[in-house]
Coordinates of C-alpha atoms and ligand atoms in Angstrom, one line a residue:
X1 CA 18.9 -15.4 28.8
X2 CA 17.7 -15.8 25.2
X3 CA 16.8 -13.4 23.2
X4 CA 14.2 -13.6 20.4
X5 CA 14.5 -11.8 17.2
X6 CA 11.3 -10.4 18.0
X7 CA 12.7 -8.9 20.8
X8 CA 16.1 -7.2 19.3
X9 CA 13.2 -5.7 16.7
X10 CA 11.5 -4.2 19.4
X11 CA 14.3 -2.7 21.2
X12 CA 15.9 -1.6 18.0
X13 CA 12.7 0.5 17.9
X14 CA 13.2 2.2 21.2
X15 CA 16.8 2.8 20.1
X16 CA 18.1 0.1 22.9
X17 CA 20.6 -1.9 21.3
X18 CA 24.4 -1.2 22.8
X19 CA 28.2 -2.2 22.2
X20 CA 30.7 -1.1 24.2
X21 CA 34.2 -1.7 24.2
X22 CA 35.3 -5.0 26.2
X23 CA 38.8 -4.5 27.2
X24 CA 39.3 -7.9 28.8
X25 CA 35.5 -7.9 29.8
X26 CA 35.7 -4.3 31.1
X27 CA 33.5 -2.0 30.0
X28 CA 35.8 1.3 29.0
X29 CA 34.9 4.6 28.1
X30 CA 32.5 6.7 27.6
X31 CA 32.0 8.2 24.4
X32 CA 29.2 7.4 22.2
X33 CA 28.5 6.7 18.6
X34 CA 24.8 7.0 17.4
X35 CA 24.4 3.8 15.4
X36 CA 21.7 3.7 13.1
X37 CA 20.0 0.7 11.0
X38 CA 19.6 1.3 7.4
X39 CA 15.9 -0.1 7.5
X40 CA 14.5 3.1 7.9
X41 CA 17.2 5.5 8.9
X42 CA 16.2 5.9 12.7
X43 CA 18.3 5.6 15.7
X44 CA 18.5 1.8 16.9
X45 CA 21.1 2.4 20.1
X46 CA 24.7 3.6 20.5
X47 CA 28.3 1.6 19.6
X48 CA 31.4 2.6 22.1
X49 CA 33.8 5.6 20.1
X50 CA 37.1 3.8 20.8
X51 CA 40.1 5.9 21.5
X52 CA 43.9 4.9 21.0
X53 CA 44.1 5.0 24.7
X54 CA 41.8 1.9 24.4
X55 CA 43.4 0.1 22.0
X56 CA 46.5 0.6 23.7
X57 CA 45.2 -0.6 26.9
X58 CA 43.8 -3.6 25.2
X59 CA 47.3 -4.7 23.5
X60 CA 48.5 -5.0 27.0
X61 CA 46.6 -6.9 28.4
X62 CA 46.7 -9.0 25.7
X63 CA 50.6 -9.2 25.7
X64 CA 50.1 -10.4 29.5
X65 CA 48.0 -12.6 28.9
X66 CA 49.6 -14.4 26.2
X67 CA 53.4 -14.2 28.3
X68 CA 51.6 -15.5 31.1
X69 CA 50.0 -18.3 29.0
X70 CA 47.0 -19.1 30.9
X71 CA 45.1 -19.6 26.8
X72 CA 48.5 -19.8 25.2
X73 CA 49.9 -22.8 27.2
X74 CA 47.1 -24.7 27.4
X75 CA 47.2 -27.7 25.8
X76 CA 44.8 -27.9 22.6
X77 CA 42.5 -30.2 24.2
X78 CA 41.9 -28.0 26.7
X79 CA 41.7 -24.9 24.4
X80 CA 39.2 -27.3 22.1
X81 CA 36.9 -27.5 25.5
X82 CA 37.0 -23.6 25.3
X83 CA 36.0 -22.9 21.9
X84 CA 33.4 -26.1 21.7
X85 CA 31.5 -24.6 24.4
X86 CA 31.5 -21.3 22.6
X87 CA 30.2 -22.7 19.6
X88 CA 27.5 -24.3 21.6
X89 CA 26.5 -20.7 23.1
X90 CA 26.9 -19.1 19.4
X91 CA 24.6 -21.9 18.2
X92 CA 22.2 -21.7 21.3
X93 CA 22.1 -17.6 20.6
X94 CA 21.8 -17.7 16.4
X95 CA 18.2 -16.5 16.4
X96 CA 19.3 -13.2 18.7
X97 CA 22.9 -12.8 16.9
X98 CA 20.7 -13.4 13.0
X99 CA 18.3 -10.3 14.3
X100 CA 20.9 -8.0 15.6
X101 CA 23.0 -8.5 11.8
X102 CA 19.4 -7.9 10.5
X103 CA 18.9 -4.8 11.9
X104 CA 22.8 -3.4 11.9
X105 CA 23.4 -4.2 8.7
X106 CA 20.1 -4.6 6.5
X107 CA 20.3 -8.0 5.5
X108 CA 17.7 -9.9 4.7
X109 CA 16.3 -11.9 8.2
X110 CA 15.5 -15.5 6.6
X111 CA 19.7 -14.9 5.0
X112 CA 20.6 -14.4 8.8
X113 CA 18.7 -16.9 9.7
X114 CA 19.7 -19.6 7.1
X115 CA 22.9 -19.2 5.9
X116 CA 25.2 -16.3 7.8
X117 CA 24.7 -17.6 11.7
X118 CA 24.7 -21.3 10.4
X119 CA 27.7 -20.4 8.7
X120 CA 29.2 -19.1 11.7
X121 CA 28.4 -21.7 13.9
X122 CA 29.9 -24.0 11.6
X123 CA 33.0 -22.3 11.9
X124 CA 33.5 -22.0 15.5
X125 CA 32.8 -26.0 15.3
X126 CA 35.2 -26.7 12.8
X127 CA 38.0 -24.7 14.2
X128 CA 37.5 -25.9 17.7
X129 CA 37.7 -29.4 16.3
X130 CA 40.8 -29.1 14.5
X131 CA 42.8 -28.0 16.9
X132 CA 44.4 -30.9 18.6
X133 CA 44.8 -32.6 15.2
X134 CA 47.6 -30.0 13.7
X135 CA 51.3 -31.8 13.7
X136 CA 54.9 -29.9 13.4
X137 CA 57.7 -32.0 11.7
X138 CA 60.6 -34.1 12.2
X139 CA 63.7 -33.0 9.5
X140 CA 64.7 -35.7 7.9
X141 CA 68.7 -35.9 9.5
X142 CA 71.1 -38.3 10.4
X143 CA 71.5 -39.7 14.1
X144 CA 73.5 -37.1 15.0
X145 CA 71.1 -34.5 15.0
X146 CA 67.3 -33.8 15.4
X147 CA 65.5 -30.9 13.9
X148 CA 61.8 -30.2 15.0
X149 CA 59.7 -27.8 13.1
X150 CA 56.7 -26.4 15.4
X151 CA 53.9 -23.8 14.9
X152 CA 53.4 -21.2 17.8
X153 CA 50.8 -18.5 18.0
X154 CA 52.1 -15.1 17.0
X155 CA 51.1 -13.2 20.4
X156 CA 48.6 -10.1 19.6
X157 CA 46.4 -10.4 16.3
X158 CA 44.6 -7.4 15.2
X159 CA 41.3 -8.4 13.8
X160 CA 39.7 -5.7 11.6
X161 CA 36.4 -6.9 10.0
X162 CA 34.2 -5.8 7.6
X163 CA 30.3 -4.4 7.6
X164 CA 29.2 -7.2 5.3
X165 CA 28.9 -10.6 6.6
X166 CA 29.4 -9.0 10.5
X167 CA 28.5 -12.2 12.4
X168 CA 30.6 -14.6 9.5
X169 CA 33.9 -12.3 9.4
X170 CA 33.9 -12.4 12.8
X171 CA 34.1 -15.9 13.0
X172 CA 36.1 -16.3 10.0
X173 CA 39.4 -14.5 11.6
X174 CA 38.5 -14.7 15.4
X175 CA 37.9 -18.5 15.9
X176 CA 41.3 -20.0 14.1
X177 CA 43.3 -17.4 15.7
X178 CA 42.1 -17.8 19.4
X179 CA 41.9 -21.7 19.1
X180 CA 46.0 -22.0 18.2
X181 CA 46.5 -19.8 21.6
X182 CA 46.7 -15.9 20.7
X183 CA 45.7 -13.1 22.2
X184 CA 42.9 -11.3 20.0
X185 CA 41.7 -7.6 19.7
X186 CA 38.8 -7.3 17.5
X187 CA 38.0 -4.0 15.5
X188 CA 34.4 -4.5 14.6
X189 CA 33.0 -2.2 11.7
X190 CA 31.3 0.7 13.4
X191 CA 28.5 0.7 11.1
X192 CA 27.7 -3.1 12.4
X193 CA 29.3 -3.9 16.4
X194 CA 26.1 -5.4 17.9
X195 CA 26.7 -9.2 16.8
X196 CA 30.6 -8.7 17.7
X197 CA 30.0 -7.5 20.9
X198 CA 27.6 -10.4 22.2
X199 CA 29.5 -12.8 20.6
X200 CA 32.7 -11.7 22.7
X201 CA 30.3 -11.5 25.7
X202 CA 29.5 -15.1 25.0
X203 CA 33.4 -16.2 24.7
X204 CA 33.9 -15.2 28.2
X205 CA 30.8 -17.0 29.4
X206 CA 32.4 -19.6 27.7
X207 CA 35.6 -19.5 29.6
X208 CA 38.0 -17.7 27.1
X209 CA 40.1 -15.9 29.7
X210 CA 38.9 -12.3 29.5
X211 CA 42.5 -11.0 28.9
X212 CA 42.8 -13.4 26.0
X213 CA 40.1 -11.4 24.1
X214 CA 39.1 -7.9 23.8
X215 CA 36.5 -5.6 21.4
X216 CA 37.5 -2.5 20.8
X217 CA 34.6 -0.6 19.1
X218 CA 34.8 2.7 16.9
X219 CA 36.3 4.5 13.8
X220 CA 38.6 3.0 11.3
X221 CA 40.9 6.6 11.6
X222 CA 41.1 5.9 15.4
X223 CA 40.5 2.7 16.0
X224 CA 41.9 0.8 13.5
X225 CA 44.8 3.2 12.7
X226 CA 45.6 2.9 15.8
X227 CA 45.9 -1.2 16.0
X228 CA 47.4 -0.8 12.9
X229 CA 50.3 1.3 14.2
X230 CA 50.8 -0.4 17.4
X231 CA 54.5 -1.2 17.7
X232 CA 53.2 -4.6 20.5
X233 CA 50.7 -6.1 17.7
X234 CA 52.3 -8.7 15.7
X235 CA 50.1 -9.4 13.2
X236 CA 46.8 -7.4 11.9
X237 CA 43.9 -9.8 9.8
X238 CA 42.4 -7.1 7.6
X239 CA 38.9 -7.9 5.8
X240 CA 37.6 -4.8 3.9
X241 CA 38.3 -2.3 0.9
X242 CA 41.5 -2.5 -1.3
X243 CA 41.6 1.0 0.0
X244 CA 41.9 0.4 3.5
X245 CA 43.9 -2.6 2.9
X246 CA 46.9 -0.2 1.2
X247 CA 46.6 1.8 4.7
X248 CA 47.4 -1.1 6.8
X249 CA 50.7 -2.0 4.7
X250 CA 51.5 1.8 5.0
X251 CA 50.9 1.4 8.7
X252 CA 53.3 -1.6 9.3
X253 CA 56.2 0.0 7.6
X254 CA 56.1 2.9 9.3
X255 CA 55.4 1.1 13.0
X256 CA 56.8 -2.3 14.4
X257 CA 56.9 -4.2 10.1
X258 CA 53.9 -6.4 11.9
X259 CA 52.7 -9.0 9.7
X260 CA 49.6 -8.0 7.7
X261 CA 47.1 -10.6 6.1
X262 CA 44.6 -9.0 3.3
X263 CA 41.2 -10.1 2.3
X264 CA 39.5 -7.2 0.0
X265 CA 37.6 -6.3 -3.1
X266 CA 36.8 -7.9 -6.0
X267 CA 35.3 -7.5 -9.4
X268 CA 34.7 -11.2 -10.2
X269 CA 33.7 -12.5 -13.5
X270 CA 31.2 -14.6 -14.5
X271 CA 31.8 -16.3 -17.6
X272 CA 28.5 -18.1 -19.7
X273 CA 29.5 -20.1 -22.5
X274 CA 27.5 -21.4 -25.9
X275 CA 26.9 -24.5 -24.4
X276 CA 26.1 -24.1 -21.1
X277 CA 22.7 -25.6 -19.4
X278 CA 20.9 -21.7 -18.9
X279 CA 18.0 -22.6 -16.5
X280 CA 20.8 -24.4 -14.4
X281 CA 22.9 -21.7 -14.6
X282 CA 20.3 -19.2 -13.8
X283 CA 19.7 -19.1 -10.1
X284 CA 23.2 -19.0 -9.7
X285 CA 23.9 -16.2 -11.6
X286 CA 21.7 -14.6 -10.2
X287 CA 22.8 -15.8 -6.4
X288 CA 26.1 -14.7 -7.5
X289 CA 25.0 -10.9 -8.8
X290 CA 22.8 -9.9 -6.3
X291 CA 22.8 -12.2 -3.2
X292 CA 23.5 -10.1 -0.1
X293 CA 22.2 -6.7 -1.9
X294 CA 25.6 -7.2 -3.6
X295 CA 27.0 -6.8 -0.6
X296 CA 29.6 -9.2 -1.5
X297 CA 33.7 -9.3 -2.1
X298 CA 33.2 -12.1 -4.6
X299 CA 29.8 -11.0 -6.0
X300 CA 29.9 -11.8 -9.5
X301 CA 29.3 -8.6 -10.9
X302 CA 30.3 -8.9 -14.4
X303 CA 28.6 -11.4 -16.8
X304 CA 30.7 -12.4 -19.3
X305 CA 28.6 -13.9 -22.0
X306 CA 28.8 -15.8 -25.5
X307 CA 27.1 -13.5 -28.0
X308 CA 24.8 -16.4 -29.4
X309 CA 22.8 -16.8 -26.1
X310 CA 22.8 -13.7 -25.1
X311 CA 19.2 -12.9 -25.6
X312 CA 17.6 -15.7 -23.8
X313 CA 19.7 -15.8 -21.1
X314 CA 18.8 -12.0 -20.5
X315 CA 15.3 -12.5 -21.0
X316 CA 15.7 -16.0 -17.8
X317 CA 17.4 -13.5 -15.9
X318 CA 15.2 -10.4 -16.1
X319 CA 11.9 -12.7 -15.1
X320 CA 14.6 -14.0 -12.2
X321 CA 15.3 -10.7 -10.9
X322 CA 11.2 -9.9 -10.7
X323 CA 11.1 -12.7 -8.2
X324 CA 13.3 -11.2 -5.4
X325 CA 11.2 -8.6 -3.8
X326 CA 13.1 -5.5 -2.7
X327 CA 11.8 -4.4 0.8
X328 CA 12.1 -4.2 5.1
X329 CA 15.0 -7.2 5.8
X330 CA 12.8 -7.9 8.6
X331 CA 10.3 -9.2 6.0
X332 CA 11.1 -13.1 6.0
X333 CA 9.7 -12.9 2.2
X334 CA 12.4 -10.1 1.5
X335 CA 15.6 -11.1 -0.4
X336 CA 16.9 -7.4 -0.7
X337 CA 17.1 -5.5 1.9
X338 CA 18.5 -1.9 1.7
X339 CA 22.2 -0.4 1.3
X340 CA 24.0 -0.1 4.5
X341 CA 23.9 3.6 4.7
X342 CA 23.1 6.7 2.9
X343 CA 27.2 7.1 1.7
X344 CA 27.0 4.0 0.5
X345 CA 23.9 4.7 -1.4
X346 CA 24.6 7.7 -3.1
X347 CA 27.9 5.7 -4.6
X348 CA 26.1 2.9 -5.6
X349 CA 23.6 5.2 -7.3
X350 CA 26.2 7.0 -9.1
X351 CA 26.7 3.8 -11.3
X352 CA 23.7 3.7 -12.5
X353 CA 23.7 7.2 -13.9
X354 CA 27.8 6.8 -15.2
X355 CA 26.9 3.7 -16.5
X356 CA 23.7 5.3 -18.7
X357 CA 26.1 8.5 -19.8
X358 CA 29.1 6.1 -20.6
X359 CA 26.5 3.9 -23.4
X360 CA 24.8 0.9 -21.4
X361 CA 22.0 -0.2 -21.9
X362 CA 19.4 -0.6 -19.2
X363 CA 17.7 -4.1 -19.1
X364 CA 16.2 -4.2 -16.3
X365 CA 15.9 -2.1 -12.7
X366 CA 17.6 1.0 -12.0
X367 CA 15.5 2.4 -9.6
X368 CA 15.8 3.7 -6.3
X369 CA 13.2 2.9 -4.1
X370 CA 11.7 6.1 -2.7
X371 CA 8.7 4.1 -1.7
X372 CA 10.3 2.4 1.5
X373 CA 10.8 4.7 3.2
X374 CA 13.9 6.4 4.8
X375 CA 16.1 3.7 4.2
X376 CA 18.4 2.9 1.3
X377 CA 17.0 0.7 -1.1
X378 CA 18.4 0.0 -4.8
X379 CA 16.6 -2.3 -7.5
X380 CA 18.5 -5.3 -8.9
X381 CA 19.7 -3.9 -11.7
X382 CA 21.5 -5.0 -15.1
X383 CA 23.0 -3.1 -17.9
X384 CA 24.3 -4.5 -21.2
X385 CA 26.7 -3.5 -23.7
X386 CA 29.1 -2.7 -21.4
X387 CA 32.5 -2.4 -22.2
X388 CA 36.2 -2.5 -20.4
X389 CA 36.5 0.9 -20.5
X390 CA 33.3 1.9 -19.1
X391 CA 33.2 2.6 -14.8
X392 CA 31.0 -0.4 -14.1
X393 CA 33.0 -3.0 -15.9
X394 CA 36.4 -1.8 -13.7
X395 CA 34.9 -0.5 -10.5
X396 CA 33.6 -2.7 -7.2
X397 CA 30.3 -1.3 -6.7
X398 CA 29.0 -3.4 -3.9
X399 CA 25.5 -2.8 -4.8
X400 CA 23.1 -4.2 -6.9
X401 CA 24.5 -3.6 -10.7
X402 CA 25.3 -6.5 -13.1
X403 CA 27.3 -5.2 -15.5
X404 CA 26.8 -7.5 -18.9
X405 CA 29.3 -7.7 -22.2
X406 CA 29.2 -10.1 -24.7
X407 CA 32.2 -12.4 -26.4
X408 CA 32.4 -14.3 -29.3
X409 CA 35.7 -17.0 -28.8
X410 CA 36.9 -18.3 -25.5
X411 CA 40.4 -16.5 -25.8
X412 CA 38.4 -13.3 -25.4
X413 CA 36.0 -14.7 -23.1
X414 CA 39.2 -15.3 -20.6
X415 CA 41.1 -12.1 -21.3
X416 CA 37.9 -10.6 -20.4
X417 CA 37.4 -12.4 -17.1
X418 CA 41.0 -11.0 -16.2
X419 CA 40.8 -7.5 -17.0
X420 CA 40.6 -6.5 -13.6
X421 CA 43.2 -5.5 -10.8
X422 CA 41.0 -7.6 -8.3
X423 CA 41.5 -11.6 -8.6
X424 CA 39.2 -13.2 -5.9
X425 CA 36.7 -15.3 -7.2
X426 CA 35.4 -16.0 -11.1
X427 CA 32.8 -18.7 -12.0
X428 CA 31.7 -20.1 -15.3
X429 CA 29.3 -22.5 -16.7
X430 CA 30.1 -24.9 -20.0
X431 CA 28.9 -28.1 -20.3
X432 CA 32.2 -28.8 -22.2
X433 CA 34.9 -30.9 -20.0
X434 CA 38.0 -29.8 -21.6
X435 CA 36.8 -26.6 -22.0
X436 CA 36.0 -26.2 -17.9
X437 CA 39.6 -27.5 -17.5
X438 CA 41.2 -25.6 -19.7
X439 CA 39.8 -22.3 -18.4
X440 CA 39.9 -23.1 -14.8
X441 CA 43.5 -23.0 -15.3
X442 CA 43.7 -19.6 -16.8
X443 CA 41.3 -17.5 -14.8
X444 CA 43.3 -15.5 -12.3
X445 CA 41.2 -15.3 -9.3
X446 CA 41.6 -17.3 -6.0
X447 CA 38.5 -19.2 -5.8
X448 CA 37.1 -20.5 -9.5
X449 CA 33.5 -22.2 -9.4
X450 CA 32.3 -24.1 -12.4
X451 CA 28.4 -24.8 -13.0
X452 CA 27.4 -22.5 -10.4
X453 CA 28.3 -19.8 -7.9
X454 CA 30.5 -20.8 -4.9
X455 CA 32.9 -19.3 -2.5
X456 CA 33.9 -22.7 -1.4
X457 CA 33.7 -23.9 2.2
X458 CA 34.8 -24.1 5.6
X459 CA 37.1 -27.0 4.8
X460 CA 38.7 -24.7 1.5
X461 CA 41.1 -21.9 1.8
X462 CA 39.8 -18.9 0.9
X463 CA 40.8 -15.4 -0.1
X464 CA 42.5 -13.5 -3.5
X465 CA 45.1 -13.0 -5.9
X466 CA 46.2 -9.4 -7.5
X467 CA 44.8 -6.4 -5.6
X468 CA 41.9 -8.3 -3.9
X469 CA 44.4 -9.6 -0.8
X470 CA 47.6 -11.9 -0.1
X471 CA 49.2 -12.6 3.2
X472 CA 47.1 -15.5 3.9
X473 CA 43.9 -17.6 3.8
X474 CA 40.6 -17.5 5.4
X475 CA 38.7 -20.5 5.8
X476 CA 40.4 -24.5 5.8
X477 CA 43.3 -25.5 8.0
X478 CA 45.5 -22.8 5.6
X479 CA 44.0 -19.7 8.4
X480 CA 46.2 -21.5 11.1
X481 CA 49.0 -20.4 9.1
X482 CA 48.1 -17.1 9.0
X483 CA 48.2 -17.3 13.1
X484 CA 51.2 -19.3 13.7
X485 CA 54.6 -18.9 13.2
X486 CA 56.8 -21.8 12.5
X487 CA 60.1 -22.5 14.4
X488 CA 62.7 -24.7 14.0
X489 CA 64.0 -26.8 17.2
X490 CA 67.7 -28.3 16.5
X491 CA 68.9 -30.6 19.0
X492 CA 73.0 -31.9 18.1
X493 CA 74.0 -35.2 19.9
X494 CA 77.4 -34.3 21.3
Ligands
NAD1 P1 36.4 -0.7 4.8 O1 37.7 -0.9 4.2 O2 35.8 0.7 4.7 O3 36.4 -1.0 6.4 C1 36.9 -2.2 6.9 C2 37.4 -2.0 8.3 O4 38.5 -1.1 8.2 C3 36.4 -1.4 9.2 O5 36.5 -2.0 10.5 C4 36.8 0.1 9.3 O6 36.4 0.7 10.5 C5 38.3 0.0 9.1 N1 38.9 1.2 8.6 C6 38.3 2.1 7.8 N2 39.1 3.1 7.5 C7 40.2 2.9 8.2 C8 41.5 3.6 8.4 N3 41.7 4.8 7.8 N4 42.4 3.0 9.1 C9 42.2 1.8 9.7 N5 41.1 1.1 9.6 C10 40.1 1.7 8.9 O7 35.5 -1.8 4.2 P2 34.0 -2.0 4.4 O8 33.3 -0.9 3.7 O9 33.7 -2.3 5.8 O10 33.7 -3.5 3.7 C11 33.5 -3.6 2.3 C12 34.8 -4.0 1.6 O11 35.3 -5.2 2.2 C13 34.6 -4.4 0.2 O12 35.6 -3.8 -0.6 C14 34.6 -5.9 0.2 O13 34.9 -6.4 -1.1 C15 35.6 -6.2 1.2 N6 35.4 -7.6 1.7 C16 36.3 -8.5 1.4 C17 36.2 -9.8 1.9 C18 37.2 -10.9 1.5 O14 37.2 -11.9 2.2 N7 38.1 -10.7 0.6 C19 35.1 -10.2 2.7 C20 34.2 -9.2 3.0 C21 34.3 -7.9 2.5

């Protein structure tokens, strides 16, 4: 049945929104976690409190399933069927899968709507697609001898997503690693399991074979520890904090040395030259500063900028930021919603007053938005004069703080972009060709946008360099990798 959005906002009202474990398809356990939506605070339904007992049970069926090859020895075309037909469901479902992100997470309805579920969508397509195009190799040998190099699934991935982009991280690891023929757990984040849960519910309407996929829901200490540990999970796909991230590499050595692929934070740079076109670059400054409530691993939250035009591009961006009204996602004129929860808040507030006791300068913002409501809403916000040393310059803050310092040649200018442990994404804007070359090349991050704010696309690989994530790719043909393991064949003629 299809659900409208206006129907997940009603029965997020009456606190009637649900997602339970799925333990191939099975509903298991019975423990509860509230789960609230950061709109206004209040109750919106309950999430499943996975156990280790269901994460075990779900690796086992998942090792079954994929030794018994009913997904894993299909052929790609036939998988392709599978995963086209849940793109079609995903597609036919966006409206109900944008609302329940809405309401879980706090983003911004018409950002659900437009770019998140499309985005999805996209994704399940794309994979499903490219399936039965991937080749192995024939070694180049003489007639003696024949060497074939193949790719085979790994057996049991570990998903862990983020809070963030809920619907899009899900689609991001789960949809290239079920389409080359693994067995997948997901580990949703337990502040945002609704969209994770119908889109697995979807999967095996699809024809996924339930076995081949499972949701367990619940803490990171239990949950995810426990996937982490789990001496019959070969690999674990990790999107979320640098934090976390060291856990799970802490996790492998001391379990089964599982493969573990890293996508986390980021501090990324965004780098104005004298030169460059300021009401172009504006909206995507802006877009790359604030979009998502800063939300956002690569959210360009430092603004590198040449000292000459400085002022004006302040002044563009400060009649920008009164533009985008702060208020109720649900809202479709809203383009910042609130902060995921009160935790998250509180750190994201913090800033703002280290950043005033350390010597920035307020421009513009800075408040918290007490008039809302109950929920957990934060002004776009932008402080100058701030320097490396200061909190906000080194820090992710994953709220809405642009943290703005000023350069005068382009040697500084990059040795500022790449004071930071992170390394995911960087953009600058120069009107200058040899300049834009030049620096490209020298700006350690793994995605560099020139002329505008970008995190690439589905066709491009994506994910960091340094401290923000290696192990693998997300995104382009390069997240097959991170699924596959490649195997050499060696026939001799005797
Ligand atoms: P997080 O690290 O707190 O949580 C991520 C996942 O790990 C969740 O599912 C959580 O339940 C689980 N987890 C938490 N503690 C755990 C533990 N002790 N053991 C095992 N698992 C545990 O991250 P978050 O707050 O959900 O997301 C925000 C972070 O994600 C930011 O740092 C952001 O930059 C990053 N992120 C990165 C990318 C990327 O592609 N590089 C994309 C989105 C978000």
């Amino acid at each position: 049945m299809l659900i409208t959005k206006e129907q997940i906002f009603e029965r997020a009202k009456q606190s009637q929104l649900w997602a339970g474990n799925l333990i191939a398809g099975h509903q298991s356990g019975s423990a509860k976690l509230k789960n609230y939506t950061p709109i206004d605070n209040s109750s919106i339904g309950y999430i499943a409190d996975g156990s280790a007992q269901d994460v075990h049970a779900a690796v086992r069926i998942a090792r079954e399933t994929f030794d018994e090859g009913c997904w894993s020895g299909l052929s790609p075309q036939e998988r392709k069927q599978v995963m086209l037909r849940w793109a079609q469901l995903i597609e036919k479902h966006s409206e109900e899968l944008a609302a329940l992100d809405c309401v879980d997470a706090g983003k911004p309805i018409t950002e659900c709507l437009n770019t998140d579920l499309p985005a999805t969508v996209e994704t399940f397509y794309w994979y499903a697609e490219a399936i039965d195009k991937l080749f192995g190799k024939i070694a180049p040998t003489g007639r003696q001898e024949m060497g074939l190099i193949v790719h085979e699934p790994i057996g049991v991935v570990g998903a862990v997503l983020p809070w963030n982009f809920p619907a899009q991280m899900f689609a991001w690891k789960v949809a290239p690693a079920l389409a080359v023929g693994n067995s997948v757990i997901v580990k949703p984040a337990e502040l945002t399991s609704l969209s994770a849960y119908r889109m697995v519910e979807l999967a095996y309407e699809a024809g996924v074979p339930k076995g081949a996929l499972s949701l367990v829901c619940g803490l990171g200490e239990k949950v995810g520890e426990a996937l982490g540990r789990h001496p019959d999970v070969d690999i674990v796909s990790f999107t979320g904090s640098t934090e976390v991230g060291r856990l799970f590499l802490k996790y492998s050595a001391e379990s089964n040395l599982k493969e573990i692929v890293l996508e986390c934070g980021g501090k990324s740079p965004q780098v104005v030259f004298e030169d460059a076109d300021l009401d172009a670059a504006v909206p995507h400054i802006m877009a790359a500063a604030f979009w998502n409530m800063s939300e956002n691993c690569s959210c360009g939250s430092r603004l590198i900028v040449h000292e000459n035009i400085k002022k004006p591009l302040l002044e563009k961006l400060v009649a920008a930021v009164s533009t985008w009204q702060v208020g109720d996602p649900r809202d479709a004129s809203v383009s910042i919603g609130p902060m995921i929860e009160q935790a998250h808040f509180e750190k994201v507030g913090s800033f703002l007053e280290t950043t005033l006791k350390e010597g920035g300068k307020l421009i513009t913002g800075g408040k918290i938005h007490s008039d809302l409501g109950s929920g957990w809403y934060i002004e776009p916000t932008i402080f100058d004069a701030v320097t490396p040393e200061m909190s906000l310059f080194r820090h992710e803050v994953f709220g809405p703080i642009l943290a703005v310092t000023s350069f005068k040649t382009d040697d500084e200018a990059v040795n500022l972009a790449n004071d930071t442990h992170y390394g995911l994404a960087a953009s600058f804007y120069s009107q200058n060709v040899h300049r834009v070359m030049n620096i490209a090349r020298r700006i350690n991050a793994g995605t560099v946008s020139v002329n505008g704010f970008s995190e690439g696309n589905i066709t491009t690989p994506f994910g960091g360099f340094r401290q923000s994530g290696f192990g693998g790719k997300d995104n382009g043909l390069e997240a097959f990798e991170q699924y596959t393991q490649t195997k050499v064949i060696w026939f001799i003629n005797q």
